[in-house]
Coordinates of C-alpha atoms in Angstrom, one line a residue:
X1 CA 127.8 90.5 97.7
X2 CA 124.8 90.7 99.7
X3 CA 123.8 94.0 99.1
X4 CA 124.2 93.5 95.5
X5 CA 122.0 91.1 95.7
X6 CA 119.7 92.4 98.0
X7 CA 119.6 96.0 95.4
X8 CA 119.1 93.7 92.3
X9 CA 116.1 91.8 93.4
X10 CA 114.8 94.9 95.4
X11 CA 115.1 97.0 92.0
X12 CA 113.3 93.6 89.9
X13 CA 110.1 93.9 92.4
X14 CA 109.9 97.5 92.8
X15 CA 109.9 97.4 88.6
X16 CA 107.2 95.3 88.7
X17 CA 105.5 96.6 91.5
X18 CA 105.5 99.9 89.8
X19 CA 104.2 98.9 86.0
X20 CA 101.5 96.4 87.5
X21 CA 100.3 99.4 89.0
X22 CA 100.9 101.7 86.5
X23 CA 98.9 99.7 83.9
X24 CA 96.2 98.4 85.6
X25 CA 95.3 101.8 86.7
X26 CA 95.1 103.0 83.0
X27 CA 93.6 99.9 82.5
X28 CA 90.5 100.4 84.6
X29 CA 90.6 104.5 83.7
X30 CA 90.1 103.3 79.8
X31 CA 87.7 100.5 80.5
X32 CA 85.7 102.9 82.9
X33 CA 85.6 105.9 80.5
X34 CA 83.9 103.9 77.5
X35 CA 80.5 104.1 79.6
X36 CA 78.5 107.2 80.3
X37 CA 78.2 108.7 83.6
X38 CA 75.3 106.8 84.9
X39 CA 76.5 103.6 84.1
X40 CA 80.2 104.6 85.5
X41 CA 79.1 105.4 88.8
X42 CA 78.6 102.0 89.2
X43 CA 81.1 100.2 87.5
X44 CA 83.9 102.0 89.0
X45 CA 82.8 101.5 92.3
X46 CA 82.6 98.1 92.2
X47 CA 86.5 97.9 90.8
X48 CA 87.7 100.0 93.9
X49 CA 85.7 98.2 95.7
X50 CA 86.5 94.7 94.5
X51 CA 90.4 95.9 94.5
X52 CA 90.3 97.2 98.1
X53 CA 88.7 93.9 99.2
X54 CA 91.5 92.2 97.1
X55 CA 94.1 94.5 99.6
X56 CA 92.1 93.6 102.6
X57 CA 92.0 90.2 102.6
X58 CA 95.8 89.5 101.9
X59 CA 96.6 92.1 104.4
X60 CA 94.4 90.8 107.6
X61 CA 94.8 86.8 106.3
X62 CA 98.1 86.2 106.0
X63 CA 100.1 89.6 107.2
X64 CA 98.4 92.4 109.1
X65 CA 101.7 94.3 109.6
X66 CA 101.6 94.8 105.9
X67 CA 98.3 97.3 106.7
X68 CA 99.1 101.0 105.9
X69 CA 102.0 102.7 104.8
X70 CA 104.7 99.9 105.8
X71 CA 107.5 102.5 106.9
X72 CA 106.3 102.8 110.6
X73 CA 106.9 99.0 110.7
X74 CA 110.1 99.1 109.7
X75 CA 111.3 101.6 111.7
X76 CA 110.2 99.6 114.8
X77 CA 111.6 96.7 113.0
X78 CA 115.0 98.8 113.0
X79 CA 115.0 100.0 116.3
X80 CA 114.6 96.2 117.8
X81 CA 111.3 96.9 119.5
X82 CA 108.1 94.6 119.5
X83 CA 108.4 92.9 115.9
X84 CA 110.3 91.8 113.1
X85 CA 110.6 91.7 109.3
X86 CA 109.0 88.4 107.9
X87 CA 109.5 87.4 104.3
X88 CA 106.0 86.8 103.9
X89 CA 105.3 90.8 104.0
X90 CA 107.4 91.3 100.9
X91 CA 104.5 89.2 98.9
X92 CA 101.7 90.1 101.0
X93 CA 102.6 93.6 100.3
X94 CA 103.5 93.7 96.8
X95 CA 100.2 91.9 95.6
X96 CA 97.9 93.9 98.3
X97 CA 99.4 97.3 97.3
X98 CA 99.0 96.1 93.1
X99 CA 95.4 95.5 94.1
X100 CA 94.1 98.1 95.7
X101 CA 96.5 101.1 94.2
X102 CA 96.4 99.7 90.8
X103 CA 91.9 99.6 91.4
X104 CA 91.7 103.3 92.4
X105 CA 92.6 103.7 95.8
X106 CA 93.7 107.1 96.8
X107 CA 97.3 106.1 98.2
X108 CA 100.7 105.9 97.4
X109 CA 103.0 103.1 96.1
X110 CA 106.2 104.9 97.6
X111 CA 105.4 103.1 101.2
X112 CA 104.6 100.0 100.4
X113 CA 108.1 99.6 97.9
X114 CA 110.1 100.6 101.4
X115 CA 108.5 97.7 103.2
X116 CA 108.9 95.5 100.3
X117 CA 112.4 96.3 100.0
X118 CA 112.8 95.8 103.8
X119 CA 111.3 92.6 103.1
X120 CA 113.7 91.9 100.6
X121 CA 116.9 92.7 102.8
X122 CA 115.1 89.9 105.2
X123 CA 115.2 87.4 102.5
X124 CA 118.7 88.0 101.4
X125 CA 119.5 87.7 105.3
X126 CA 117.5 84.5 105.5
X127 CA 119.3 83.0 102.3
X128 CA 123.1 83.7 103.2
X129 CA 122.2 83.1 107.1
X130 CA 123.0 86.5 108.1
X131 CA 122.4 87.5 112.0
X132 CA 122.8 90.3 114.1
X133 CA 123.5 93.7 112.9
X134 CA 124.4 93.0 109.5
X135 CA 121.3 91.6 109.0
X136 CA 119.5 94.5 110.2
X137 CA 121.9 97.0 107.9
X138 CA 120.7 94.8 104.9
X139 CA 117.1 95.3 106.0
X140 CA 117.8 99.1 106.1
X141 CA 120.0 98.7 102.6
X142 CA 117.0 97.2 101.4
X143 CA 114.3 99.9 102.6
X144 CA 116.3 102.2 101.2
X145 CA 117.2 100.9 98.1
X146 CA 113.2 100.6 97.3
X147 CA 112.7 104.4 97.7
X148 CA 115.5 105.5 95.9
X149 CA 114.1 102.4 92.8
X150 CA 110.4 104.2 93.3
X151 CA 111.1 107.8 92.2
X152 CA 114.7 107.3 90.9
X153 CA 116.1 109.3 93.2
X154 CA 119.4 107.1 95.0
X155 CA 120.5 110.4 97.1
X156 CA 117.2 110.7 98.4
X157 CA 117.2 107.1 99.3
X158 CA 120.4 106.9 101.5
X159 CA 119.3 110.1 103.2
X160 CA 115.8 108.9 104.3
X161 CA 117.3 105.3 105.4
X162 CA 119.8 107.7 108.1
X163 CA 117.3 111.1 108.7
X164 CA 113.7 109.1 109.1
X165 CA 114.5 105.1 109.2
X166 CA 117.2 104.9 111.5
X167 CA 118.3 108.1 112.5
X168 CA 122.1 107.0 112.8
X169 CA 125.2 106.6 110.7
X170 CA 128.0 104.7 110.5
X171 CA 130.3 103.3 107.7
X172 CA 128.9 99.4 108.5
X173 CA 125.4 100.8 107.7
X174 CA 126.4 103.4 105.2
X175 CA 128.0 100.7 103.1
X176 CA 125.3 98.3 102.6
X177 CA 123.0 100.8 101.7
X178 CA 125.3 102.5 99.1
X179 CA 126.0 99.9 97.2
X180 CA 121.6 98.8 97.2
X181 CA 120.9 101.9 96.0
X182 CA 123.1 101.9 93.1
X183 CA 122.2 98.5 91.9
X184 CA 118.5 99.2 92.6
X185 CA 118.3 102.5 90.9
X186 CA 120.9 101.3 87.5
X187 CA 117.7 98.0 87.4
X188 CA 115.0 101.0 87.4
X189 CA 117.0 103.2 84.9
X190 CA 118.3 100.4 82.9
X191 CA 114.6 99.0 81.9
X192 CA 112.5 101.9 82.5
X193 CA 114.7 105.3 81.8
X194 CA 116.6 108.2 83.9
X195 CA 113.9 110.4 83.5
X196 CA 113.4 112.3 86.8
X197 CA 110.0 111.5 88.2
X198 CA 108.1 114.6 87.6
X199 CA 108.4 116.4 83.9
X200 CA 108.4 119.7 85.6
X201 CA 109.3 122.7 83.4
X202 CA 112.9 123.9 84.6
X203 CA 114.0 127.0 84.8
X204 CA 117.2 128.9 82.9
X205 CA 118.6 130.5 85.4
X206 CA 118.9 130.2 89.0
X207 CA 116.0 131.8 91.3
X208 CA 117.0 134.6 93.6
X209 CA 115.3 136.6 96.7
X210 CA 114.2 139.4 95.8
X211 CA 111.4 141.6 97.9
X212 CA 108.6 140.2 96.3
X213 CA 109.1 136.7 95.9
X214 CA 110.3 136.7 99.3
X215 CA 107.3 137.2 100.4
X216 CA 105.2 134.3 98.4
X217 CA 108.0 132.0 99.5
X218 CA 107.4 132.9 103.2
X219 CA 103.5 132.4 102.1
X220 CA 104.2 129.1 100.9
X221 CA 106.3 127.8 103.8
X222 CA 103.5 129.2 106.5
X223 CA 100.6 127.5 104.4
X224 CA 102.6 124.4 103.6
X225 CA 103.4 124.0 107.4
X226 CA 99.8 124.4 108.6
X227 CA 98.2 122.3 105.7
X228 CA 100.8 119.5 106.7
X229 CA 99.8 119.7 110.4
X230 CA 96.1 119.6 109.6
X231 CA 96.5 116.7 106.8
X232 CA 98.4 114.3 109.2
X233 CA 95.6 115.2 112.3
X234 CA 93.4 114.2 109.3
X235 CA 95.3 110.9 108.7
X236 CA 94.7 110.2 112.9
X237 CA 91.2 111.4 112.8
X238 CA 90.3 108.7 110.3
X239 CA 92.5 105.8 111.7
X240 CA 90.1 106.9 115.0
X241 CA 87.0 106.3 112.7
X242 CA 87.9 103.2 111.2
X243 CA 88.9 101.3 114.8
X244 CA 85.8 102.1 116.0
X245 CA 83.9 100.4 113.3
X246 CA 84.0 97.0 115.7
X247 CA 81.2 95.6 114.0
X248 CA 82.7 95.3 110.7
X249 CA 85.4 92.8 109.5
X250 CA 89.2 94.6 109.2
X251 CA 89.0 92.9 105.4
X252 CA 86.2 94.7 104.6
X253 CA 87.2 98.3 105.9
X254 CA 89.4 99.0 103.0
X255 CA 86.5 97.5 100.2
X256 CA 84.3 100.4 102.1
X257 CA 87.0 102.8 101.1
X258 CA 87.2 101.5 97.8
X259 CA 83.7 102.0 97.3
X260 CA 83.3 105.4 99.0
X261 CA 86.1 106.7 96.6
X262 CA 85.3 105.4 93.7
X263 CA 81.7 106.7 93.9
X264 CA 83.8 110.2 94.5
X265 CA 86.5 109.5 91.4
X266 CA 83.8 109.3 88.6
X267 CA 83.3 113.1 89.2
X268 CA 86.3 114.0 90.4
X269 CA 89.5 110.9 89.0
X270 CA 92.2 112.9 90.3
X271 CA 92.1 111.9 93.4
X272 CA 92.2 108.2 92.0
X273 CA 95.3 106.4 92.7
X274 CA 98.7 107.8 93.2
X275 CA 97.7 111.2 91.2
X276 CA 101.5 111.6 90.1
X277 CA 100.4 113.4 86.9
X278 CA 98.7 115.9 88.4
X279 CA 101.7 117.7 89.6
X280 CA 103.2 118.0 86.2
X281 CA 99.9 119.7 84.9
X282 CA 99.8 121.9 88.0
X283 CA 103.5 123.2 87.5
X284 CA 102.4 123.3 83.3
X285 CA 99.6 126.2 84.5
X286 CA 97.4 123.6 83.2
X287 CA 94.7 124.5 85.9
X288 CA 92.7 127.1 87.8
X289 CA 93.1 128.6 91.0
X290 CA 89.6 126.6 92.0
X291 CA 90.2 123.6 90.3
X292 CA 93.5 123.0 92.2
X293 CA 91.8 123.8 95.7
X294 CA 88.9 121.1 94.0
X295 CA 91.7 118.6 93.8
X296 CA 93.5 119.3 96.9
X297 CA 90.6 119.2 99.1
X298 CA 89.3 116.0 97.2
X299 CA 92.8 114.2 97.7
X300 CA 93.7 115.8 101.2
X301 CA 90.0 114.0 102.3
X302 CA 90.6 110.8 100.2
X303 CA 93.7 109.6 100.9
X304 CA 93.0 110.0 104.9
X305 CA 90.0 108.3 104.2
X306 CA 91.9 104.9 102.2
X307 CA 94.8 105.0 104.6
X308 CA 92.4 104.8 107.7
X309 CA 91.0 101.8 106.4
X310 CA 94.0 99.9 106.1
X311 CA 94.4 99.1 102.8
X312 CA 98.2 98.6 101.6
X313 CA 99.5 101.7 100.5
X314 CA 101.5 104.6 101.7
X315 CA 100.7 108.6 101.9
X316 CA 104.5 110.0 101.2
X317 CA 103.6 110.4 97.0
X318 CA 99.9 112.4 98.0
X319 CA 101.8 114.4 100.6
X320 CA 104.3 115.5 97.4
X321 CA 101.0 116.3 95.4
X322 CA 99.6 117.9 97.8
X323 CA 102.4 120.1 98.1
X324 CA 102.9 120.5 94.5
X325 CA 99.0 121.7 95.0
X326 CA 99.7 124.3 97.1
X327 CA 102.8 125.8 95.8
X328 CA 100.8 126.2 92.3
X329 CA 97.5 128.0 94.4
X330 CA 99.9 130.3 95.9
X331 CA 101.9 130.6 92.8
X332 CA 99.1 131.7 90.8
X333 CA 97.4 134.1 93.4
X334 CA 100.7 135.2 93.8
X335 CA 101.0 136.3 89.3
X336 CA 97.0 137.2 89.4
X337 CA 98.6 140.3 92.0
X338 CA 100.9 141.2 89.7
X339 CA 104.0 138.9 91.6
X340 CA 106.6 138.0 89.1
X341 CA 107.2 134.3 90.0
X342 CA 108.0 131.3 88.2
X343 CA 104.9 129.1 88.6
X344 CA 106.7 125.5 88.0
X345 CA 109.0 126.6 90.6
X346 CA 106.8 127.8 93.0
X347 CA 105.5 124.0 92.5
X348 CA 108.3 122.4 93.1
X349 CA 109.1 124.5 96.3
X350 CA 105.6 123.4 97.4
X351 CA 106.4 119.8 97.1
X352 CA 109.6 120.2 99.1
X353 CA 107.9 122.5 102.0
X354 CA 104.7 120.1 102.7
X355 CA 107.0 117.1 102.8
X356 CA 109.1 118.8 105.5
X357 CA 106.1 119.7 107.6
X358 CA 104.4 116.3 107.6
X359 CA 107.5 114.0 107.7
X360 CA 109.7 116.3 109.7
X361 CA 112.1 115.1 107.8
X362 CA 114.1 118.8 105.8
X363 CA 117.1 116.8 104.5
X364 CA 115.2 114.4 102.5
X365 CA 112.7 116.8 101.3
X366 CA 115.4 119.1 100.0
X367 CA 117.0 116.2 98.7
X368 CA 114.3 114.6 97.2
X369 CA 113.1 117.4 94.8
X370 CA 116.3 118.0 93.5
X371 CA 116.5 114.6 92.6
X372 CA 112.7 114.1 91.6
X373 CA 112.4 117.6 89.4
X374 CA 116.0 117.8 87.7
X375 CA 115.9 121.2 89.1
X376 CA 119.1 122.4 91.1
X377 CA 117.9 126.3 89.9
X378 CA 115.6 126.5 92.6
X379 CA 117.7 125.1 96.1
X380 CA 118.2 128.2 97.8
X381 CA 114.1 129.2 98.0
X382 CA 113.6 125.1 98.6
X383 CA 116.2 125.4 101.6
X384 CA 114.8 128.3 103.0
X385 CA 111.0 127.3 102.4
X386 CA 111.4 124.0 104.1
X387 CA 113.3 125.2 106.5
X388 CA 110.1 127.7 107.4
X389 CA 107.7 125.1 106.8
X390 CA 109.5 122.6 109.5
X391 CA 110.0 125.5 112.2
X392 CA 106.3 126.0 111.6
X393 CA 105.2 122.0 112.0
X394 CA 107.3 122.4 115.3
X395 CA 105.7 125.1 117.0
X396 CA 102.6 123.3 116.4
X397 CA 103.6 120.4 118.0
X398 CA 103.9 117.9 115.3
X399 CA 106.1 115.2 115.6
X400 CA 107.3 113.2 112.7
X401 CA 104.3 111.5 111.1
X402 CA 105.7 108.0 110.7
X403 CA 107.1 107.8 114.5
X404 CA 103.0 109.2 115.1
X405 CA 101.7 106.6 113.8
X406 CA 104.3 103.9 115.7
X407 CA 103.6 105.6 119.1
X408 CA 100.0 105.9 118.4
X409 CA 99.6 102.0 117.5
X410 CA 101.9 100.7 120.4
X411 CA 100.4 102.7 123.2
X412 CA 99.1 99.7 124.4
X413 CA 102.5 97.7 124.1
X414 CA 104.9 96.9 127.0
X415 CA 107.4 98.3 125.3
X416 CA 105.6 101.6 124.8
X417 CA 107.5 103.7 127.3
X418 CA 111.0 102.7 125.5
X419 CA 109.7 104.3 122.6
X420 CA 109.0 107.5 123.8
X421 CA 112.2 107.6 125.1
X422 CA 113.8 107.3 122.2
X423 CA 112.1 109.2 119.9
X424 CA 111.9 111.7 122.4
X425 CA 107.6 111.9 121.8
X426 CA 105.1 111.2 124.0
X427 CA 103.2 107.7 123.7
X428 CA 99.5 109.0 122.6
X429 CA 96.1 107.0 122.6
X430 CA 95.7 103.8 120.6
X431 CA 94.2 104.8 117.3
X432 CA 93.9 101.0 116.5
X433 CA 96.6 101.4 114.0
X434 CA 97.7 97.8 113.7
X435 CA 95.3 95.2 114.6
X436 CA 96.8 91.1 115.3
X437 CA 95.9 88.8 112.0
X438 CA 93.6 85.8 112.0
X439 CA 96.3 83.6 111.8
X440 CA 99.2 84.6 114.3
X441 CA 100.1 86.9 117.1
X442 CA 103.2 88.1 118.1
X443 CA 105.9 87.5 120.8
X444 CA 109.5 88.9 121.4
X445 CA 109.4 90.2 125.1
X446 CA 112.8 91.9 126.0
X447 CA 114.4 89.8 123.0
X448 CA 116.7 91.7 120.4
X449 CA 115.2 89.6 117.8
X450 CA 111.7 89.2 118.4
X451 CA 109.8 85.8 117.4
X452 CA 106.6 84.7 115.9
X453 CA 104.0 82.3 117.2
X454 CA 101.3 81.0 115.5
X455 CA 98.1 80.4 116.6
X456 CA 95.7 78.0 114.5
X457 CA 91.9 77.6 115.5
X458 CA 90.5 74.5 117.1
X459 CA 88.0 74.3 114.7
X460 CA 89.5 74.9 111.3
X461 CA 86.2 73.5 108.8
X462 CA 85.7 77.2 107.4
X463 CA 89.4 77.8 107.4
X464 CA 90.8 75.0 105.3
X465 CA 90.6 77.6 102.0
X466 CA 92.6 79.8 104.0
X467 CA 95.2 77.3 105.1
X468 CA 95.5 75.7 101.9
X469 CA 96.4 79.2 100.2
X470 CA 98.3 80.0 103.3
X471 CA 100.3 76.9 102.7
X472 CA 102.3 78.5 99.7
X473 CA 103.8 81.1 102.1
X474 CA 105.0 78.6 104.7
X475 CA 108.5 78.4 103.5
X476 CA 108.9 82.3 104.3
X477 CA 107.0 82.0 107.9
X478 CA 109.9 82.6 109.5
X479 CA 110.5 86.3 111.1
X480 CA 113.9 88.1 110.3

């Protein structure tokens, strides 16, 4: 019972979350286009801008573990370490990641639905008084429930929840997150369609090694693997940049990013927002060889950029566009020498291989664009491709980008040796990741559950706005 319920309102707010998105973006794209260039470089600043202060201020006000992606988070969540789910990030999320996606930012939605949905398990925990490990497998359920609702892919969603959220399986976790992901996905499909995610041109027939196209898939899975590497250094490099701005207010950092990009975006809008129709006009052929390294070195640059800043949003949906990106730049170099390859396929494997080297995480990527294409024609170079890309992400020393980013903003913590031994990583410099809100800090030493304690100024005359708004959320203060 509780997982239906837990996979019917995670399906409800990851439907909403997605056409609020959805149409304000095309909202703001139409409204922008009706003015000449001049007068749109500084209109559509201003709406990035305005939208990433929007993010910033719900994020850092009322609940700074809602900055970024979300998926680190819950994974320490999961693993019992340092902090826990609070209701309050489900809302703090959903609205910050609608206001700064839906303006422009150059993120995607894909993280912030697996913290919503995390969120979501906490409430159903909260609301049937569920404790203990059951809780935490409806928490999981949840998160993965939101992924599969996102890009309509339900395999994809039970595999992540076990290969990247909690790395374990059992039947009392497997159950709960099962049963989510089927209700979640049958809400997304029942008001918004099947169709698979990307409108990617399949192929007849299934694709086959031969000498040739051996050789552009092992291409593609050395490219993919390097490119991932550098674009998650990239991610760290401007998380570094960001933390050191100390003179500027964490609310603001992701209005700075909102204004830098949108300044970019009126030349160059597709690296506005979550980008997902570039990769059906890259697999279509629909672009040049230099207008796809245009776009992949404007989005590989943006996305950093917004995700440094802290704004709510996630960077698993540019990291598929990216690889989509550079399966079609090899593809078409690959036909301009005279290779016969298939050029959506070649895009799809791209997708697949760039996933694997930045999220180390092969089984979902496989997984995932079988699901997301509609495309079982292509599995065997998508196996071996990702399977290339992955060895090549390991011999350069990349661990897995999301348990990065939670060693990297707990090197600080007390608990920072336990993690590294079980992740198996070492516990790297503090890129400033996560930074305490105004309005709380957190507590949970040695506790399985950790607990919340909040702090309110002595002096609260220029907070009162705050409180009074903070106010609504006081029935979900509580931490799960």
């Amino acid at each position: 019972m509780q997982a239906v319920v837990t996979g019917l309102l995670t399906g409800l707010f990851v439907l909403f979350f997605n056409f609020s998105i959805n149409h304000i973006f095309d909202a703001v794209q139409n409204f922008t286009m009706k003015f000449p260039t001049g007068k749109r470089l500084l209109v559509l600043p201003l709406i990035t801008m305005f939208g990433g202060l929007i993010s910033g201020l719900l994020v850092f006000k009322f609940a700074p573990e809602t900055k970024g992606s979300g998926i680190p988070y819950v994974k320490l969540a999961l693993s019992r370490l340092g902090k826990g789910i609070r209701v309050r990030s489900l809302f703090v999320k959903l609205f910050a990641g609608i206001a700064g996606i839906g303006s422009g930012l150059s993120l995607g939605k894909e993280g912030p639905s697996v913290q919503i949905g995390a969120g979501v398990g906490a409430l159903t925990s909260k609301l049937f008084k569920i404790r203990g490990t059951s809780q935490y497998n409806l928490i999981t359920a949840g998160a993965a429930s939101a992924l599969g609702a996102t890009f309509n892919t339900p395999l994809s969603g039970m595999v992540f929840a076990v290969e990247e959220l909690t790395q374990k399986f059992s039947a009392s976790l497997l159950f709960p997150v099962m049963v989510a992901t089927a209700v979640s996905v049958s809400v997304i499909r029942f008001f918004a369609g099947d169709s698979p995610t990307f409108h990617i041109p399949k192929t007849t027939a299934s694709v086959m090694f031969t000498p040739e196209n051996l050789v552009v898939y092992v291409v593609l899975g050395l490219l993919c693997g390097v490119l991932g590497v550098a674009f998650a250094k990239n991610i760290f490099a401007n998380l570094k940049i960001f933390n050191k701005m100390k003179s500027v207010p964490n609310w603001l950092k992701p209005a700075i990013a909102g204004l830098v990009i949108g300044s970019f975006g009126v030349f160059l809008p597709e690296i506005l927002g979550t980008g997902s129709i570039i990769v059906d006009k890259c697999a279509a052929g629909n672009y040049s060889i230099a207008f796809i390294a245009l776009i992949f070195l404007g989005k590989f640059l943006a996305t950093a950029f917004c995700f440094g800043s802290g704004a709510a949003g996630g960077i698993f949906l540019p990291t598929l566009l990216l690889g989509s990106l550079t399966g079609g730049f090899v593809g078409l170099v690959a036909i301009k020498s005279g290779v016969d390859v298939n050029l959506a396929n070649i895009c799809v494997v791209g997708i697949g291989a760039f996933l694997a080297a930045v999220a180390r995480s092969p089984m979902t990527a496989v997984m995932m664009v079988f699901e997301m294409t509609g495309n079982y024609h292509s599995i065997l170079p998508v196996i071996f491709t990702v399977a290339l890309s992955d060895l090549i992400a390991e011999k350069l020393n990349h661990a897995p980008i999301y348990t990065t980013l939670i060693l990297k903003q707990n090197a600080n913590s007390d608990y920072a040796e336990k993690l590294s031994e079980i992740t198996g990583y070492p516990v790297e410099e503090d890129i400033g990741y996560e930074t305490p809100g105004s309005f709380g800090t957190y507590a949970g030493k040695e506790r399985n559950i950790p607990t919340i304690t909040l702090e309110l100024p002595e002096d609260k005359s220029d907070e009162d706005l705050w409180e009074e708004v903070k106010g609504i959320f006081d029935f979900c203060t509580d931490e799960i």
